Short mmCIF file of C-alpha atoms in Angstrom, two decimals:
data_model
loop_
_atom_site.label_atom_id
_atom_site.label_comp_id
_atom_site.label_asym_id
_atom_site.label_seq_id
_atom_site.Cartn_x
_atom_site.Cartn_y
_atom_site.Cartn_z
CA GLN A 31 0.00 0.00 0.00
CA VAL A 32 1.01 3.59 -0.61
CA GLN A 33 0.00 6.65 1.36
CA LEU A 34 0.42 10.32 0.60
CA VAL A 35 -0.04 12.41 3.73
CA GLU A 36 -0.42 16.18 3.39
CA SER A 37 -0.02 18.91 5.96
CA GLY A 38 0.11 22.67 6.17
CA GLY A 39 -3.22 23.93 4.92
CA GLY A 40 -5.22 26.58 6.73
CA LEU A 41 -6.70 30.05 6.70
CA VAL A 42 -4.60 33.06 5.73
CA GLN A 43 -5.23 36.64 4.71
CA ALA A 44 -4.58 37.81 1.18
CA GLY A 45 -0.90 38.54 0.72
CA GLY A 46 0.09 35.97 3.28
CA SER A 47 2.02 32.72 2.98
CA LEU A 48 1.49 29.04 3.61
CA ARG A 49 3.66 25.99 3.15
CA LEU A 50 2.19 22.63 2.17
CA SER A 51 4.10 19.40 2.65
CA CYS A 52 3.43 15.87 1.49
CA VAL A 53 5.23 12.66 2.39
CA ALA A 54 4.84 9.43 0.47
CA SER A 55 5.22 6.13 2.31
CA GLY A 56 4.54 2.44 1.88
CA SER A 57 5.55 -0.09 -0.75
CA ILE A 58 7.46 2.41 -2.87
CA PHE A 59 10.23 1.27 -5.17
CA SER A 60 10.72 4.49 -7.09
CA ILE A 61 9.01 7.86 -7.47
CA ASP A 62 8.87 9.75 -10.75
CA THR A 63 6.92 13.01 -10.67
CA MET A 64 5.42 14.57 -7.57
CA GLY A 65 3.28 17.63 -7.33
CA TRP A 66 0.20 19.49 -6.23
CA TYR A 67 -3.21 19.97 -7.77
CA ARG A 68 -6.13 21.98 -6.47
CA GLN A 69 -9.89 21.99 -6.77
CA ALA A 70 -12.05 24.99 -5.95
CA PRO A 71 -15.80 24.63 -5.32
CA GLY A 72 -17.66 24.06 -8.57
CA LYS A 73 -14.47 23.77 -10.60
CA GLN A 74 -12.40 20.96 -12.01
CA ARG A 75 -9.17 19.84 -10.38
CA GLU A 76 -6.25 21.70 -11.90
CA LEU A 77 -2.50 21.42 -11.88
CA VAL A 78 -0.63 23.76 -9.56
CA ALA A 79 2.95 22.54 -9.88
CA THR A 80 4.94 19.39 -10.51
CA ILE A 81 8.55 18.37 -10.02
CA THR A 82 10.51 15.48 -11.48
CA THR A 83 13.14 13.35 -9.82
CA GLY A 84 15.73 15.60 -11.42
CA ARG A 85 13.93 18.62 -9.89
CA SER A 86 12.61 20.00 -13.14
CA THR A 87 9.50 22.00 -12.30
CA THR A 88 6.29 23.00 -14.05
CA TYR A 89 3.95 25.67 -12.72
CA ALA A 90 0.48 26.82 -13.62
CA ASP A 91 0.59 30.34 -15.07
CA SER A 92 -1.61 31.57 -12.25
CA VAL A 93 0.99 30.72 -9.58
CA LYS A 94 4.27 31.45 -11.36
CA GLY A 95 6.43 33.80 -9.37
CA ARG A 96 4.40 33.23 -6.19
CA PHE A 97 4.65 29.50 -5.51
CA THR A 98 7.82 27.42 -5.23
CA LEU A 99 7.89 23.64 -5.32
CA SER A 100 10.72 21.63 -3.81
CA ARG A 101 11.44 17.98 -3.25
CA ASP A 102 13.55 15.76 -1.01
CA ASN A 103 14.08 12.50 -2.87
CA ALA A 104 15.67 10.78 0.11
CA LYS A 105 12.62 11.46 2.27
CA ASN A 106 9.97 11.06 -0.46
CA THR A 107 8.61 14.49 0.34
CA VAL A 108 7.43 17.41 -1.72
CA SER A 109 6.74 20.90 -0.40
CA LEU A 110 4.89 23.85 -1.87
CA GLN A 111 5.79 27.31 -0.58
CA MET A 112 2.92 29.65 -1.38
CA ASN A 113 3.55 33.38 -1.11
CA SER A 114 1.45 36.42 -1.99
CA LEU A 115 -1.69 34.35 -1.69
CA LYS A 116 -4.86 35.57 -3.32
CA PRO A 117 -8.51 34.74 -2.59
CA GLU A 118 -8.64 32.88 -5.90
CA ASP A 119 -6.06 30.45 -4.52
CA THR A 120 -8.73 29.14 -2.16
CA ALA A 121 -9.21 25.44 -2.85
CA VAL A 122 -8.56 21.95 -1.61
CA TYR A 123 -4.97 21.11 -2.48
CA TYR A 124 -4.09 17.52 -3.36
CA CYS A 125 -0.65 15.95 -3.37
CA ASN A 126 0.06 13.66 -6.30
CA ALA A 127 2.81 11.18 -7.05
CA ARG A 128 3.51 8.91 -9.98
CA LEU A 129 5.45 6.02 -8.55
CA MET A 130 6.48 2.42 -8.95
CA THR A 131 5.58 0.00 -6.18
CA TYR A 132 7.57 -3.11 -5.24
CA ASP A 133 5.63 -5.18 -7.80
CA ARG A 134 7.17 -2.93 -10.48
CA ARG A 135 3.89 -1.31 -11.44
CA TRP A 136 3.54 2.41 -12.14
CA ASN A 137 0.47 4.15 -10.77
CA ASN A 138 -0.78 7.59 -9.86
CA TYR A 139 -1.51 8.23 -6.19
CA TRP A 140 -3.36 11.04 -4.44
CA GLY A 141 -3.40 12.45 -0.94
CA GLN A 142 -6.60 13.10 0.95
CA GLY A 143 -6.47 16.85 0.32
CA THR A 144 -5.86 19.84 2.53
CA GLN A 145 -7.96 22.99 2.59
CA VAL A 146 -6.38 26.36 1.82
CA THR A 147 -8.57 29.39 2.39
CA VAL A 148 -7.42 32.91 1.57
CA SER A 149 -9.56 35.73 2.93
CA SER A 150 -9.74 39.12 1.27
#
């Protein structure tokens, strides 16, 4: 079994900062891409940022310059530093990892989600 456990969500005023963290554990042989997605009420889940094993990053245009994604391969963790938060960043944020388990199968895994609320 594989688990992705998120932490760090909460309520913050516009212009403030939050840091989200996610740790992957379980029957993990290798992890490829890790990242964060978000889903606001009434909207589809969208990509926020992803990072490869080699630390190549991709960001949604809406968060470029404000959010920074980092990764610790040795600890199977990924962190999202969110600065200059805006009310439109309010959403449930989901950690995602594409990884190979011990049976040598690749699959996509999701965390349970953490709420981020930005007040105006």
